[in-house]
Short mmCIF file of C-alpha atoms in Angstrom, two decimals:
data_model
loop_
_atom_site.label_atom_id
_atom_site.label_comp_id
_atom_site.label_asym_id
_atom_site.label_seq_id
_atom_site.Cartn_x
_atom_site.Cartn_y
_atom_site.Cartn_z
CA GLU A 4 7.60 79.35 51.57
CA VAL A 5 10.96 78.14 52.82
CA HIS A 6 13.11 80.97 54.11
CA LEU A 7 16.67 80.75 55.43
CA VAL A 8 18.44 83.81 56.78
CA GLU A 9 22.06 83.64 57.89
CA SER A 10 23.70 86.13 60.25
CA GLY A 11 26.79 86.55 62.40
CA GLY A 12 29.43 87.00 59.74
CA ASN A 13 32.16 89.49 60.57
CA LEU A 14 35.84 90.39 60.32
CA VAL A 15 37.90 88.37 62.81
CA LYS A 16 41.61 87.90 63.42
CA PRO A 17 43.34 84.55 62.82
CA GLY A 18 42.87 82.32 65.85
CA GLY A 19 39.64 84.06 66.75
CA SER A 20 36.09 82.74 67.07
CA LEU A 21 32.74 83.50 65.52
CA ARG A 22 29.24 82.07 65.77
CA LEU A 23 26.99 81.98 62.72
CA SER A 24 23.24 81.62 62.92
CA CYS A 25 20.59 80.58 60.42
CA ALA A 26 16.95 81.44 61.09
CA ALA A 27 14.56 79.10 59.31
CA SER A 28 10.89 79.53 58.52
CA GLY A 29 8.19 78.10 56.28
CA PHE A 30 8.67 74.44 57.21
CA THR A 31 8.82 72.11 60.21
CA PHE A 32 12.45 72.71 61.09
CA SER A 33 12.94 69.63 63.28
CA ASP A 34 12.00 67.29 60.40
CA TYR A 35 15.00 68.27 58.27
CA ASN A 36 18.70 67.79 58.45
CA MET A 37 20.50 71.10 57.97
CA ASN A 38 23.78 72.04 56.42
CA TRP A 39 26.47 74.71 56.13
CA VAL A 40 28.21 75.23 52.79
CA ARG A 41 30.85 77.89 52.15
CA GLN A 42 32.20 79.65 49.10
CA VAL A 43 35.55 81.36 48.94
CA PRO A 44 35.19 84.64 47.02
CA GLY A 45 35.47 84.00 43.30
CA ARG A 46 35.89 80.28 43.84
CA GLY A 47 33.87 77.13 44.27
CA LEU A 48 31.58 75.63 46.85
CA GLU A 49 32.64 73.51 49.81
CA TRP A 50 30.33 71.54 52.07
CA VAL A 51 31.25 72.32 55.70
CA ALA A 52 28.96 70.48 58.12
CA SER A 53 25.62 68.74 58.52
CA ILE A 54 23.33 67.92 61.43
CA SER A 55 20.33 65.60 61.54
CA GLY A 56 16.92 66.79 62.66
CA SER A 57 17.33 65.42 66.17
CA SER A 58 21.02 66.38 66.37
CA SER A 59 21.88 62.69 66.75
CA HIS A 60 24.09 62.62 63.66
CA ILE A 61 26.70 65.27 62.89
CA TYR A 62 29.23 65.37 60.07
CA TYR A 63 32.12 67.70 59.28
CA ALA A 64 34.47 68.30 56.39
CA ASP A 65 38.04 67.38 57.25
CA SER A 66 39.07 71.02 56.75
CA VAL A 67 37.00 72.16 59.75
CA LYS A 68 36.85 69.07 61.97
CA GLY A 69 37.95 69.85 65.52
CA ARG A 70 37.56 73.62 65.02
CA PHE A 71 33.91 74.10 64.01
CA THR A 72 30.79 72.89 65.81
CA ILE A 73 27.38 72.66 64.18
CA SER A 74 24.30 72.72 66.40
CA ARG A 75 20.61 73.52 66.24
CA ASP A 76 17.76 74.66 68.46
CA ASN A 77 14.53 73.20 67.11
CA ALA A 78 12.44 75.27 69.53
CA LYS A 79 13.89 78.42 67.97
CA ASN A 80 14.00 77.10 64.38
CA SER A 81 17.67 77.99 64.30
CA LEU A 82 20.90 76.46 63.05
CA TYR A 83 24.32 77.48 64.32
CA LEU A 84 27.98 77.15 63.41
CA GLN A 85 30.51 77.85 66.14
CA MET A 86 33.83 78.59 64.47
CA ASN A 87 36.98 78.48 66.61
CA SER A 88 40.68 78.74 65.77
CA LEU A 89 39.79 80.55 62.58
CA ARG A 90 42.32 80.62 59.74
CA VAL A 91 42.76 82.97 56.80
CA GLU A 92 41.57 80.14 54.55
CA ASP A 93 38.21 80.08 56.36
CA THR A 94 37.40 83.42 54.73
CA ALA A 95 34.23 82.77 52.73
CA LEU A 96 30.54 83.35 52.24
CA TYR A 97 28.76 80.84 54.48
CA TYR A 98 25.41 79.45 53.32
CA CYS A 99 22.78 77.61 55.31
CA ALA A 100 21.07 74.96 53.18
CA ARG A 101 18.14 72.56 53.51
CA PRO A 102 17.55 69.36 51.55
CA ASP A 103 14.61 68.65 49.30
CA CYS A 104 12.95 66.17 51.67
CA SER A 105 12.65 65.43 55.38
CA GLY A 106 14.62 62.64 57.01
CA ASP A 107 18.24 61.88 57.64
CA ASP A 108 18.68 60.19 54.25
CA CYS A 109 17.83 63.34 52.31
CA LEU A 110 21.07 64.76 50.96
CA LEU A 111 20.10 66.91 47.97
CA LEU A 112 20.45 70.59 48.86
CA LEU A 113 17.47 72.45 47.44
CA TYR A 114 16.97 75.56 49.55
CA TRP A 115 19.76 78.02 50.26
CA GLY A 116 19.96 81.23 52.21
CA GLN A 117 21.74 84.29 50.86
CA GLY A 118 24.80 83.73 53.01
CA THR A 119 26.84 85.63 55.58
CA VAL A 120 30.42 86.78 55.02
CA VAL A 121 33.25 85.69 57.27
CA THR A 122 36.59 87.43 56.80
CA VAL A 123 39.63 86.18 58.69
CA SER A 124 42.45 88.68 58.50
CA SER A 125 44.97 90.36 60.75
CA ASP B 27 36.06 61.71 49.79
CA ILE B 28 34.97 61.66 46.17
CA GLN B 29 36.73 64.38 44.15
CA MET B 30 34.79 66.04 41.35
CA THR B 31 36.58 67.62 38.39
CA GLN B 32 34.73 69.83 35.92
CA SER B 33 35.77 70.86 32.44
CA PRO B 34 36.15 73.33 31.02
CA SER B 35 36.71 75.95 33.73
CA THR B 36 35.50 78.68 31.41
CA LEU B 37 33.40 78.37 28.29
CA SER B 38 32.82 81.15 25.78
CA ALA B 39 29.55 80.86 23.91
CA SER B 40 26.82 82.82 22.18
CA VAL B 41 23.08 82.89 22.49
CA GLY B 42 21.65 79.87 20.69
CA ASP B 43 24.76 77.72 21.10
CA ARG B 44 24.65 74.15 22.35
CA VAL B 45 26.83 73.89 25.43
CA THR B 46 28.18 70.81 27.20
CA ILE B 47 29.94 70.71 30.57
CA THR B 48 31.64 67.57 31.85
CA CYS B 49 32.09 66.41 35.42
CA ARG B 50 34.36 63.50 36.33
CA ALA B 51 34.40 61.74 39.69
CA SER B 52 37.44 60.18 41.33
CA GLN B 53 35.44 57.04 42.03
CA SER B 54 32.24 55.54 40.74
CA PHE B 55 28.96 56.11 42.52
CA SER B 56 25.30 55.73 41.74
CA THR B 57 23.10 58.44 40.25
CA TRP B 58 23.45 60.89 43.15
CA LEU B 59 24.72 63.69 40.95
CA ALA B 60 23.29 67.22 40.88
CA TRP B 61 23.95 70.35 38.84
CA TYR B 62 23.58 73.88 40.20
CA GLN B 63 23.53 77.23 38.45
CA GLN B 64 24.91 80.29 40.21
CA SER B 65 24.54 83.85 38.98
CA PRO B 66 26.70 86.65 40.44
CA GLY B 67 25.61 87.64 43.94
CA LYS B 68 23.06 84.83 44.15
CA ALA B 69 22.87 81.52 45.97
CA PRO B 70 23.22 78.32 43.94
CA LYS B 71 20.05 77.16 42.25
CA LEU B 72 19.34 73.46 41.73
CA LEU B 73 18.96 72.57 38.06
CA ILE B 74 19.23 68.79 37.87
CA HIS B 75 19.29 65.95 40.37
CA LEU B 76 19.62 62.17 40.16
CA THR B 77 21.93 62.80 37.18
CA SER B 78 19.14 63.60 34.72
CA THR B 79 15.99 64.76 36.54
CA LEU B 80 15.10 68.41 36.02
CA ALA B 81 14.28 70.34 39.16
CA SER B 82 10.91 72.03 39.34
CA GLY B 83 10.57 75.00 37.00
CA VAL B 84 13.82 74.38 35.11
CA PRO B 85 13.50 74.83 31.33
CA SER B 86 13.73 71.75 29.15
CA ARG B 87 16.75 73.11 27.30
CA PHE B 88 18.77 71.83 30.27
CA SER B 89 19.56 68.13 30.39
CA GLY B 90 21.88 65.85 32.30
CA SER B 91 23.31 62.45 31.61
CA GLY B 92 26.06 60.08 32.64
CA SER B 93 26.94 57.24 34.94
CA GLY B 94 29.83 55.81 36.89
CA THR B 95 32.47 58.52 36.92
CA GLU B 96 31.50 60.74 33.99
CA PHE B 97 28.54 63.08 33.87
CA THR B 98 27.46 65.88 31.56
CA LEU B 99 25.24 68.93 31.64
CA THR B 100 23.94 70.11 28.27
CA ILE B 101 22.17 73.34 27.42
CA SER B 102 20.59 72.81 24.02
CA SER B 103 20.19 76.46 23.07
CA LEU B 104 21.88 78.99 25.32
CA GLN B 105 19.68 81.87 26.48
CA PRO B 106 20.76 85.22 27.98
CA ASP B 107 19.83 84.09 31.52
CA ASP B 108 22.09 81.05 31.18
CA PHE B 109 25.34 83.02 31.35
CA ALA B 110 26.36 81.93 34.83
CA THR B 111 28.60 79.49 36.67
CA TYR B 112 27.62 75.83 36.87
CA TYR B 113 28.65 73.32 39.53
CA CYS B 114 28.28 69.59 39.69
CA GLN B 115 27.91 67.95 43.09
CA GLN B 116 27.84 64.36 44.28
CA TYR B 117 25.50 63.64 47.15
CA ASN B 118 26.30 59.98 47.54
CA SER B 119 26.82 60.59 51.26
CA TYR B 120 26.80 63.43 53.76
CA TYR B 121 30.39 64.18 52.63
CA ARG B 122 29.18 66.02 49.59
CA THR B 123 31.71 67.44 47.16
CA PHE B 124 31.39 69.98 44.36
CA GLY B 125 33.22 70.46 41.13
CA GLN B 126 35.27 73.64 40.86
CA GLY B 127 32.72 75.26 38.56
CA THR B 128 32.36 76.16 34.89
CA LYS B 129 31.77 79.79 34.00
CA VAL B 130 29.72 80.21 30.84
CA GLU B 131 30.47 83.63 29.38
CA LEU B 132 29.76 85.55 26.23
#
């Protein structure tokens, strides 16, 4: 069974940094591209970043480009999101998500974790 | 990026009602359109992909249709578990975008 567990969310001041982690199990982690999606409380969903299985291809939403860095450690079955220069508008529930199939062309998000909360406030 | 606009934002309905939610895209793309259901405190759950293909285990009262820039999600007979928020999403590329959501309430 696919299992995704996010951690690392916390309260941080504007301009601060935070590193989120996603522990994956139940599948061959290195075969799948992985993704971060966030949800502002009471609002909609926003795709944040994606990384291919080999880390050779990385994509970011314009809203986080230059401030966030997605990475992965296939030996540890873990996905990360380094968040720098945090803004109040980055406050959200951050989900780790896996597509329905293996390979870099698989874009449909099927499996989601339960999320970790990031609050940016002074 | 492709912008996705859902309507309505909120929909009041009763058990047994037929419900339709519309999603419009800012530019045309193929059939890479998905619908998700989200209940309070839960992660999104995939309902439909490739515009009209039901995800595994999803009841047949859910259906999807559309092409180009206009897509719809229909629930033929609303059940108590269906009161939730629904999101469309295009996955035409890695730069995926979601609609703003439609809350189906009693």
